[in-house]
Amino acid sequence: MSRLNASVARRALCAALALAGLGLSAPALAEAKFPTKPVTLYVPFPPGSATDSMMRALGPVMSKSLGQPVVIDNRPGAAGTLAAAMMAQSKQPDGYQLAVAPATLFKVPHMQKVPYDPMKDLTYIVAFASYTYGLVVPGNSPWKTLNDFVSGAKVATQPLSIATTGSGSSGHAATVLLARHTGIQLQSVPFKGGSEVLQAFVGGHVQGVIDGGWAQNVRQGKGRALVTFSEKRLIPDVPTARELGIDVVTYSPIGLVGPKGMDPKIVQTIQDVIKEAIQDPNFKKALETYDLGETYMTSAEYRKVAERLWVDEKKNLEMLGLIGADAPK
């Protein structure tokens, strides 16, 4: 053996012994490197929205655990599905680009043609919160209860305008369902995100809002919650639609998704980081401020919920007559 080859062999042997001494293999060492650069979280709503505020509270805690910066990048549009759509079309499942996914992800592709399949083109990583949808009217309005609102709508000369976060959003679906169940006329007015919805609401440009993230305005006296569309009462003095005889429930989990084919170990790392981060007081405060529900689902659990919502939302949209001609069969 030449001196050069002998030297190379000795170095390889020393490296192997060093790894063995640490109880690590070369592949394990490579896996332990994630992340080695900043991680970007794409938020599907504008700055100042409930989702944006929640993620900006979560980002620094995640960054501390990961040892790398976590960058928040707002990508509003397509009823909150634009960020997840970017992941579904990405060819880089390395965990450095992730998206926040609202439940509209399971509605919009049934309503219009999209260049992705949410059941085939995404990795469901972890769910960590949920929206509480409710009907909120201005604090100075004459409507004190849902019955007052319905009575007012029936005598109005034009449909009452209700702000939502886009066509196909959970708020839009709830608006249509509420109108159908009560026999009133409501006009859904779409916006790109919760911050724009609330601006229009506070500015007096709409007569109500059906969305999440409204609690702060109610506390400030700018709004009055008449009903929530949750399975059980979340606010002591605000009834659910079911309590009032209206069978409308909107379940809207919030989670992180990435491109299909992500390494399960990277998924586990992100999942574990989120599980720890959601215990942070600043994150919990953001949930309380924007009436967001606290939840936690592992990747497997989140995937099962996504599959169920994909089927359930199609049934709901069929009932509403909102299924698009190009929707998946």
mmCIF file of C-alpha atoms in Angstrom:
data_model
loop_
_atom_site.group_PDB
_atom_site.id
_atom_site.type_symbol
_atom_site.label_atom_id
_atom_site.label_comp_id
_atom_site.label_asym_id
_atom_site.label_seq_id
_atom_site.Cartn_x
_atom_site.Cartn_y
_atom_site.Cartn_z
ATOM 1 C CA MET A 1 0.000 0.000 0.000
ATOM 2 C CA SER A 2 1.330 3.413 -0.915
ATOM 3 C CA ARG A 3 1.947 6.036 1.757
ATOM 4 C CA LEU A 4 -0.949 8.139 0.371
ATOM 5 C CA ASN A 5 -3.404 5.252 0.457
ATOM 6 C CA ALA A 6 -2.252 4.277 3.931
ATOM 7 C CA SER A 7 -2.792 7.841 5.145
ATOM 8 C CA VAL A 8 -6.320 7.939 3.677
ATOM 9 C CA ALA A 9 -7.144 4.595 5.246
ATOM 10 C CA ARG A 10 -5.908 5.746 8.673
ATOM 11 C CA ARG A 11 -8.058 8.903 8.468
ATOM 12 C CA ALA A 12 -11.144 6.897 7.514
ATOM 13 C CA LEU A 13 -10.507 4.480 10.385
ATOM 14 C CA CYS A 14 -10.084 7.319 12.884
ATOM 15 C CA ALA A 15 -13.320 8.958 11.692
ATOM 16 C CA ALA A 16 -15.214 5.689 12.011
ATOM 17 C CA LEU A 17 -13.834 5.099 15.518
ATOM 18 C CA ALA A 18 -14.757 8.628 16.550
ATOM 19 C CA LEU A 19 -18.328 8.159 15.366
ATOM 20 C CA ALA A 20 -18.537 4.787 17.062
ATOM 21 C CA GLY A 21 -17.324 6.320 20.299
ATOM 22 C CA LEU A 22 -20.162 8.821 20.141
ATOM 23 C CA GLY A 23 -22.665 6.099 19.335
ATOM 24 C CA LEU A 24 -23.373 7.680 15.962
ATOM 25 C CA SER A 25 -23.257 6.403 12.422
ATOM 26 C CA ALA A 26 -22.446 8.656 9.473
ATOM 27 C CA PRO A 27 -26.108 8.750 8.330
ATOM 28 C CA ALA A 28 -27.255 9.585 11.860
ATOM 29 C CA LEU A 29 -24.787 12.451 12.010
ATOM 30 C CA ALA A 30 -26.093 13.794 8.706
ATOM 31 C CA GLU A 31 -29.687 13.573 9.941
ATOM 32 C CA ALA A 32 -28.793 15.468 13.097
ATOM 33 C CA LYS A 33 -27.791 18.488 11.033
ATOM 34 C CA PHE A 34 -31.370 19.660 10.322
ATOM 35 C CA PRO A 35 -31.723 22.564 10.272
ATOM 36 C CA THR A 36 -28.479 24.149 9.134
ATOM 37 C CA LYS A 37 -30.094 27.315 7.755
ATOM 38 C CA PRO A 38 -33.201 29.464 8.331
ATOM 39 C CA VAL A 39 -36.644 27.865 8.114
ATOM 40 C CA THR A 40 -39.386 29.821 6.340
ATOM 41 C CA LEU A 41 -43.003 29.626 7.455
ATOM 42 C CA TYR A 42 -45.451 30.840 4.827
ATOM 43 C CA VAL A 43 -48.547 32.389 6.412
ATOM 44 C CA PRO A 44 -51.611 32.448 4.129
ATOM 45 C CA PHE A 45 -53.072 35.681 5.526
ATOM 46 C CA PRO A 46 -51.874 39.308 5.705
ATOM 47 C CA PRO A 47 -49.816 40.812 8.552
ATOM 48 C CA GLY A 48 -51.949 41.665 11.559
ATOM 49 C CA SER A 49 -54.389 38.800 11.070
ATOM 50 C CA ALA A 50 -55.098 36.296 13.836
ATOM 51 C CA THR A 51 -53.050 33.615 12.079
ATOM 52 C CA ASP A 52 -50.149 35.978 11.438
ATOM 53 C CA SER A 53 -50.082 37.133 15.076
ATOM 54 C CA MET A 54 -50.153 33.552 16.300
ATOM 55 C CA MET A 55 -47.266 32.515 14.059
ATOM 56 C CA ARG A 56 -45.181 35.556 15.008
ATOM 57 C CA ALA A 57 -45.595 34.479 18.637
ATOM 58 C CA LEU A 58 -44.657 30.900 17.751
ATOM 59 C CA GLY A 59 -41.699 31.710 15.469
ATOM 60 C CA PRO A 60 -39.166 32.898 18.091
ATOM 61 C CA VAL A 61 -39.854 29.877 20.303
ATOM 62 C CA MET A 62 -39.373 27.531 17.359
ATOM 63 C CA SER A 63 -36.183 29.371 16.420
ATOM 64 C CA LYS A 64 -34.735 28.863 19.880
ATOM 65 C CA SER A 65 -35.431 25.129 19.767
ATOM 66 C CA LEU A 66 -34.185 24.650 16.208
ATOM 67 C CA GLY A 67 -31.097 26.813 16.641
ATOM 68 C CA GLN A 68 -31.850 28.637 13.393
ATOM 69 C CA PRO A 69 -33.922 31.708 12.455
ATOM 70 C CA VAL A 70 -37.583 31.088 11.651
ATOM 71 C CA VAL A 71 -38.747 33.575 9.013
ATOM 72 C CA ILE A 72 -42.435 34.508 8.648
ATOM 73 C CA ASP A 73 -43.413 35.162 5.023
ATOM 74 C CA ASN A 74 -46.993 36.320 4.360
ATOM 75 C CA ARG A 75 -48.634 34.933 1.208
ATOM 76 C CA PRO A 76 -52.332 35.878 1.328
ATOM 77 C CA GLY A 77 -54.750 34.851 -1.374
ATOM 78 C CA ALA A 78 -56.926 32.035 -2.722
ATOM 79 C CA ALA A 79 -59.075 31.977 0.442
ATOM 80 C CA GLY A 80 -56.048 31.158 2.552
ATOM 81 C CA THR A 81 -54.772 28.281 0.408
ATOM 82 C CA LEU A 82 -51.992 30.022 -1.528
ATOM 83 C CA ALA A 83 -49.225 29.101 0.915
ATOM 84 C CA ALA A 84 -50.196 25.424 1.048
ATOM 85 C CA ALA A 85 -50.526 25.382 -2.751
ATOM 86 C CA MET A 86 -46.909 26.549 -2.964
ATOM 87 C CA MET A 87 -45.849 23.575 -0.850
ATOM 88 C CA ALA A 88 -47.951 21.167 -2.907
ATOM 89 C CA GLN A 89 -46.081 22.246 -6.043
ATOM 90 C CA SER A 90 -42.639 22.388 -4.443
ATOM 91 C CA LYS A 91 -39.920 19.897 -5.356
ATOM 92 C CA GLN A 92 -37.884 20.538 -2.189
ATOM 93 C CA PRO A 93 -39.229 18.402 0.686
ATOM 94 C CA ASP A 94 -36.277 19.262 2.932
ATOM 95 C CA GLY A 95 -38.204 20.984 5.725
ATOM 96 C CA TYR A 96 -36.820 24.474 5.108
ATOM 97 C CA GLN A 97 -40.057 25.782 3.620
ATOM 98 C CA LEU A 98 -43.332 25.062 5.402
ATOM 99 C CA ALA A 99 -46.818 26.524 5.170
ATOM 100 C CA VAL A 100 -49.658 27.186 7.557
ATOM 101 C CA ALA A 101 -52.752 25.374 6.295
ATOM 102 C CA PRO A 102 -56.316 26.398 7.231
ATOM 103 C CA ALA A 103 -59.364 24.205 6.603
ATOM 104 C CA THR A 104 -60.152 26.041 3.358
ATOM 105 C CA LEU A 105 -57.469 23.814 1.872
ATOM 106 C CA PHE A 106 -60.121 21.072 1.862
ATOM 107 C CA LYS A 107 -62.769 23.280 0.248
ATOM 108 C CA VAL A 108 -61.231 25.359 -2.551
ATOM 109 C CA PRO A 109 -60.032 22.423 -4.737
ATOM 110 C CA HIS A 110 -63.637 21.154 -4.788
ATOM 111 C CA MET A 111 -64.851 24.544 -6.003
ATOM 112 C CA GLN A 112 -62.367 25.324 -8.746
ATOM 113 C CA LYS A 113 -59.567 23.767 -10.715
ATOM 114 C CA VAL A 114 -56.217 23.915 -8.906
ATOM 115 C CA PRO A 115 -52.802 22.558 -9.986
ATOM 116 C CA TYR A 116 -52.415 20.251 -6.984
ATOM 117 C CA ASP A 117 -54.133 17.552 -4.948
ATOM 118 C CA PRO A 118 -54.104 18.271 -1.196
ATOM 119 C CA MET A 119 -54.404 14.564 -0.418
ATOM 120 C CA LYS A 120 -51.465 13.511 -2.603
ATOM 121 C CA ASP A 121 -49.102 16.460 -2.815
ATOM 122 C CA LEU A 122 -48.593 17.462 0.830
ATOM 123 C CA THR A 123 -46.997 16.172 4.000
ATOM 124 C CA TYR A 124 -49.208 16.876 7.007
ATOM 125 C CA ILE A 125 -46.718 17.663 9.764
ATOM 126 C CA VAL A 126 -48.583 18.860 12.848
ATOM 127 C CA ALA A 127 -51.750 20.734 13.850
ATOM 128 C CA PHE A 128 -51.546 23.120 16.775
ATOM 129 C CA ALA A 129 -54.655 25.352 16.937
ATOM 130 C CA SER A 130 -58.123 25.892 15.496
ATOM 131 C CA TYR A 131 -60.332 28.803 14.525
ATOM 132 C CA THR A 132 -63.538 29.601 16.395
ATOM 133 C CA TYR A 133 -66.013 30.816 13.796
ATOM 134 C CA GLY A 134 -68.857 33.066 14.856
ATOM 135 C CA LEU A 135 -71.262 35.724 13.643
ATOM 136 C CA VAL A 136 -70.220 39.125 14.976
ATOM 137 C CA VAL A 137 -72.119 42.368 14.425
ATOM 138 C CA PRO A 138 -71.102 45.954 15.294
ATOM 139 C CA GLY A 139 -71.190 46.804 18.983
ATOM 140 C CA ASN A 140 -73.649 49.651 18.341
ATOM 141 C CA SER A 141 -76.047 47.591 16.220
ATOM 142 C CA PRO A 142 -79.617 46.991 17.447
ATOM 143 C CA TRP A 143 -79.146 43.210 17.217
ATOM 144 C CA LYS A 144 -78.600 41.634 20.635
ATOM 145 C CA THR A 145 -79.353 38.020 19.681
ATOM 146 C CA LEU A 146 -79.386 35.869 16.569
ATOM 147 C CA ASN A 147 -83.183 36.136 16.493
ATOM 148 C CA ASP A 148 -82.835 39.931 16.374
ATOM 149 C CA PHE A 149 -80.382 39.597 13.484
ATOM 150 C CA VAL A 150 -82.661 37.253 11.547
ATOM 151 C CA SER A 151 -85.660 39.534 12.093
ATOM 152 C CA GLY A 152 -83.632 42.516 10.897
ATOM 153 C CA ALA A 153 -82.472 40.657 7.796
ATOM 154 C CA LYS A 154 -86.033 39.694 6.895
ATOM 155 C CA VAL A 155 -87.230 43.300 6.825
ATOM 156 C CA ALA A 156 -84.098 44.728 5.175
ATOM 157 C CA THR A 157 -84.510 45.986 1.632
ATOM 158 C CA GLN A 158 -81.173 44.444 0.611
ATOM 159 C CA PRO A 159 -79.202 41.374 1.773
ATOM 160 C CA LEU A 160 -77.089 42.069 4.849
ATOM 161 C CA SER A 161 -73.367 42.160 3.981
ATOM 162 C CA ILE A 162 -71.134 39.663 5.802
ATOM 163 C CA ALA A 163 -67.342 39.874 5.555
ATOM 164 C CA THR A 164 -65.453 36.587 5.064
ATOM 165 C CA THR A 165 -61.921 35.564 4.131
ATOM 166 C CA GLY A 166 -62.658 34.705 0.532
ATOM 167 C CA SER A 167 -64.882 32.577 -1.652
ATOM 168 C CA GLY A 168 -64.794 29.001 -0.406
ATOM 169 C CA SER A 169 -63.577 29.942 3.054
ATOM 170 C CA SER A 170 -65.145 28.458 6.170
ATOM 171 C CA GLY A 171 -66.762 31.829 6.844
ATOM 172 C CA HIS A 172 -68.277 31.883 3.371
ATOM 173 C CA ALA A 173 -69.706 28.375 3.785
ATOM 174 C CA ALA A 174 -71.103 29.250 7.221
ATOM 175 C CA THR A 175 -72.699 32.403 5.774
ATOM 176 C CA VAL A 176 -74.487 30.428 3.061
ATOM 177 C CA LEU A 177 -75.588 27.754 5.531
ATOM 178 C CA LEU A 178 -76.872 30.308 8.034
ATOM 179 C CA ALA A 179 -78.896 32.071 5.329
ATOM 180 C CA ARG A 180 -80.334 28.778 4.142
ATOM 181 C CA HIS A 181 -81.284 27.544 7.611
ATOM 182 C CA THR A 182 -82.920 30.827 8.660
ATOM 183 C CA GLY A 183 -84.525 31.800 5.363
ATOM 184 C CA ILE A 184 -82.773 35.167 5.132
ATOM 185 C CA GLN A 185 -80.641 36.812 2.474
ATOM 186 C CA LEU A 186 -76.966 37.403 3.246
ATOM 187 C CA GLN A 187 -74.254 38.696 0.917
ATOM 188 C CA SER A 188 -70.782 37.245 1.522
ATOM 189 C CA VAL A 189 -68.126 39.918 0.935
ATOM 190 C CA PRO A 190 -64.702 38.259 0.379
ATOM 191 C CA PHE A 191 -61.381 39.633 1.633
ATOM 192 C CA LYS A 192 -57.820 38.270 1.507
ATOM 193 C CA GLY A 193 -57.481 37.716 5.238
ATOM 194 C CA GLY A 194 -58.709 38.325 8.751
ATOM 195 C CA SER A 195 -57.013 41.711 9.167
ATOM 196 C CA GLU A 196 -58.810 43.087 6.092
ATOM 197 C CA VAL A 197 -62.075 41.567 7.290
ATOM 198 C CA LEU A 198 -61.785 43.295 10.650
ATOM 199 C CA GLN A 199 -60.771 46.607 9.063
ATOM 200 C CA ALA A 200 -63.889 46.544 6.926
ATOM 201 C CA PHE A 201 -65.963 45.572 9.952
ATOM 202 C CA VAL A 202 -64.581 48.254 12.283
ATOM 203 C CA GLY A 203 -64.835 50.810 9.478
ATOM 204 C CA GLY A 204 -68.554 50.137 9.121
ATOM 205 C CA HIS A 205 -68.302 48.867 5.548
ATOM 206 C CA VAL A 206 -70.125 45.591 6.300
ATOM 207 C CA GLN A 207 -72.991 44.705 8.626
ATOM 208 C CA GLY A 208 -71.382 41.647 10.126
ATOM 209 C CA VAL A 209 -68.529 39.190 9.929
ATOM 210 C CA ILE A 210 -68.322 35.411 10.028
ATOM 211 C CA ASP A 211 -64.724 34.515 10.682
ATOM 212 C CA GLY A 212 -62.289 33.587 13.429
ATOM 213 C CA GLY A 213 -60.130 36.086 15.294
ATOM 214 C CA TRP A 214 -62.948 38.387 16.452
ATOM 215 C CA ALA A 215 -62.626 38.158 20.254
ATOM 216 C CA GLN A 216 -60.444 41.238 20.637
ATOM 217 C CA ASN A 217 -63.004 43.469 18.939
ATOM 218 C CA VAL A 218 -65.756 42.048 21.134
ATOM 219 C CA ARG A 219 -63.725 42.764 24.267
ATOM 220 C CA GLN A 220 -63.147 46.324 23.088
ATOM 221 C CA GLY A 221 -66.866 46.852 22.535
ATOM 222 C CA LYS A 222 -66.470 47.214 18.782
ATOM 223 C CA GLY A 223 -68.365 44.019 18.077
ATOM 224 C CA ARG A 224 -71.000 41.726 19.560
ATOM 225 C CA ALA A 225 -70.878 37.952 19.074
ATOM 226 C CA LEU A 226 -74.351 36.526 18.444
ATOM 227 C CA VAL A 227 -73.536 32.870 17.811
ATOM 228 C CA THR A 228 -70.587 30.524 17.295
ATOM 229 C CA PHE A 229 -70.417 27.627 14.874
ATOM 230 C CA SER A 230 -68.468 25.332 17.185
ATOM 231 C CA GLU A 231 -69.544 21.918 18.458
ATOM 232 C CA LYS A 232 -69.781 23.144 22.042
ATOM 233 C CA ARG A 233 -70.083 26.522 23.728
ATOM 234 C CA LEU A 234 -66.646 28.111 23.990
ATOM 235 C CA ILE A 235 -67.746 31.491 25.338
ATOM 236 C CA PRO A 236 -70.113 31.317 28.322
ATOM 237 C CA ASP A 237 -72.646 33.914 27.149
ATOM 238 C CA VAL A 238 -72.545 33.131 23.411
ATOM 239 C CA PRO A 239 -74.687 30.166 22.251
ATOM 240 C CA THR A 240 -73.732 27.754 19.520
ATOM 241 C CA ALA A 241 -75.795 27.506 16.352
ATOM 242 C CA ARG A 242 -76.851 24.003 17.330
ATOM 243 C CA GLU A 243 -78.198 25.273 20.637
ATOM 244 C CA LEU A 244 -80.436 27.574 18.628
ATOM 245 C CA GLY A 245 -81.668 24.769 16.407
ATOM 246 C CA ILE A 246 -79.386 25.518 13.446
ATOM 247 C CA ASP A 247 -77.278 22.517 12.497
ATOM 248 C CA VAL A 248 -74.174 24.408 11.335
ATOM 249 C CA VAL A 249 -70.759 23.405 12.705
ATOM 250 C CA THR A 250 -67.499 24.701 11.294
ATOM 251 C CA TYR A 251 -64.398 22.784 12.367
ATOM 252 C CA SER A 252 -61.244 24.522 11.190
ATOM 253 C CA PRO A 253 -57.887 23.150 12.382
ATOM 254 C CA ILE A 254 -54.657 25.062 11.771
ATOM 255 C CA GLY A 255 -51.495 23.130 10.994
ATOM 256 C CA LEU A 256 -48.185 23.024 9.206
ATOM 257 C CA VAL A 257 -47.736 21.267 5.866
ATOM 258 C CA GLY A 258 -44.789 20.701 3.593
ATOM 259 C CA PRO A 259 -44.163 19.137 0.186
ATOM 260 C CA LYS A 260 -44.837 15.427 -0.235
ATOM 261 C CA GLY A 261 -41.961 13.064 0.431
ATOM 262 C CA MET A 262 -40.530 14.753 3.530
ATOM 263 C CA ASP A 263 -38.110 12.690 5.611
ATOM 264 C CA PRO A 264 -40.088 11.253 8.565
ATOM 265 C CA LYS A 265 -37.247 12.222 10.920
ATOM 266 C CA ILE A 266 -37.487 15.867 9.846
ATOM 267 C CA VAL A 267 -41.256 15.705 10.268
ATOM 268 C CA GLN A 268 -40.741 14.306 13.775
ATOM 269 C CA THR A 269 -38.271 17.075 14.610
ATOM 270 C CA ILE A 270 -40.697 19.816 13.561
ATOM 271 C CA GLN A 271 -43.575 18.069 15.298
ATOM 272 C CA ASP A 272 -41.613 17.873 18.571
ATOM 273 C CA VAL A 273 -40.535 21.511 18.330
ATOM 274 C CA ILE A 274 -44.152 22.633 17.837
ATOM 275 C CA LYS A 275 -45.357 20.489 20.748
ATOM 276 C CA GLU A 276 -42.921 22.288 23.029
ATOM 277 C CA ALA A 277 -43.420 25.743 21.488
ATOM 278 C CA ILE A 278 -47.207 25.828 21.959
ATOM 279 C CA GLN A 279 -46.660 25.789 25.723
ATOM 280 C CA ASP A 280 -45.041 29.231 25.526
ATOM 281 C CA PRO A 281 -47.016 31.974 27.365
ATOM 282 C CA ASN A 282 -46.832 34.365 24.406
ATOM 283 C CA PHE A 283 -48.367 31.771 22.123
ATOM 284 C CA LYS A 284 -51.140 31.030 24.599
ATOM 285 C CA LYS A 285 -51.809 34.742 24.911
ATOM 286 C CA ALA A 286 -52.169 35.008 21.128
ATOM 287 C CA LEU A 287 -54.707 32.171 21.165
ATOM 288 C CA GLU A 288 -56.728 33.922 23.855
ATOM 289 C CA THR A 289 -56.539 37.309 22.140
ATOM 290 C CA TYR A 290 -57.924 35.974 18.866
ATOM 291 C CA ASP A 291 -60.332 33.317 20.210
ATOM 292 C CA LEU A 292 -58.241 30.515 18.703
ATOM 293 C CA GLY A 293 -58.716 27.032 20.077
ATOM 294 C CA GLU A 294 -55.792 25.148 21.600
ATOM 295 C CA THR A 295 -55.170 21.726 20.108
ATOM 296 C CA TYR A 296 -52.353 19.377 19.155
ATOM 297 C CA MET A 297 -52.280 16.645 16.533
ATOM 298 C CA THR A 298 -49.340 14.525 15.473
ATOM 299 C CA SER A 299 -48.549 14.048 11.803
ATOM 300 C CA ALA A 300 -50.557 10.807 11.656
ATOM 301 C CA GLU A 301 -53.518 12.333 13.521
ATOM 302 C CA TYR A 302 -53.479 15.457 11.367
ATOM 303 C CA ARG A 303 -53.415 13.346 8.215
ATOM 304 C CA LYS A 304 -56.503 11.403 9.343
ATOM 305 C CA VAL A 305 -58.389 14.623 10.110
ATOM 306 C CA ALA A 306 -57.375 16.024 6.709
ATOM 307 C CA GLU A 307 -58.747 12.937 4.964
ATOM 308 C CA ARG A 308 -62.030 13.227 6.876
ATOM 309 C CA LEU A 309 -62.388 16.945 6.154
ATOM 310 C CA TRP A 310 -61.660 16.369 2.466
ATOM 311 C CA VAL A 311 -64.721 14.101 2.265
ATOM 312 C CA ASP A 312 -66.958 16.104 4.624
ATOM 313 C CA GLU A 313 -66.289 19.448 2.962
ATOM 314 C CA LYS A 314 -67.135 18.041 -0.448
ATOM 315 C CA LYS A 315 -70.505 16.898 0.918
ATOM 316 C CA ASN A 316 -71.115 20.343 2.443
ATOM 317 C CA LEU A 317 -70.229 22.120 -0.782
ATOM 318 C CA GLU A 318 -72.435 19.767 -2.818
ATOM 319 C CA MET A 319 -75.307 20.640 -0.498
ATOM 320 C CA LEU A 320 -74.611 24.327 -1.045
ATOM 321 C CA GLY A 321 -74.325 23.964 -4.806
ATOM 322 C CA LEU A 322 -70.726 25.233 -4.752
ATOM 323 C CA ILE A 323 -68.953 22.267 -6.358
ATOM 324 C CA GLY A 324 -67.047 23.375 -9.441
ATOM 325 C CA ALA A 325 -67.278 21.687 -12.823
ATOM 326 C CA ASP A 326 -63.555 20.843 -12.651
ATOM 327 C CA ALA A 327 -63.659 19.529 -9.069
ATOM 328 C CA PRO A 328 -62.125 16.107 -8.315
ATOM 329 C CA LYS A 329 -64.617 13.268 -8.715
#
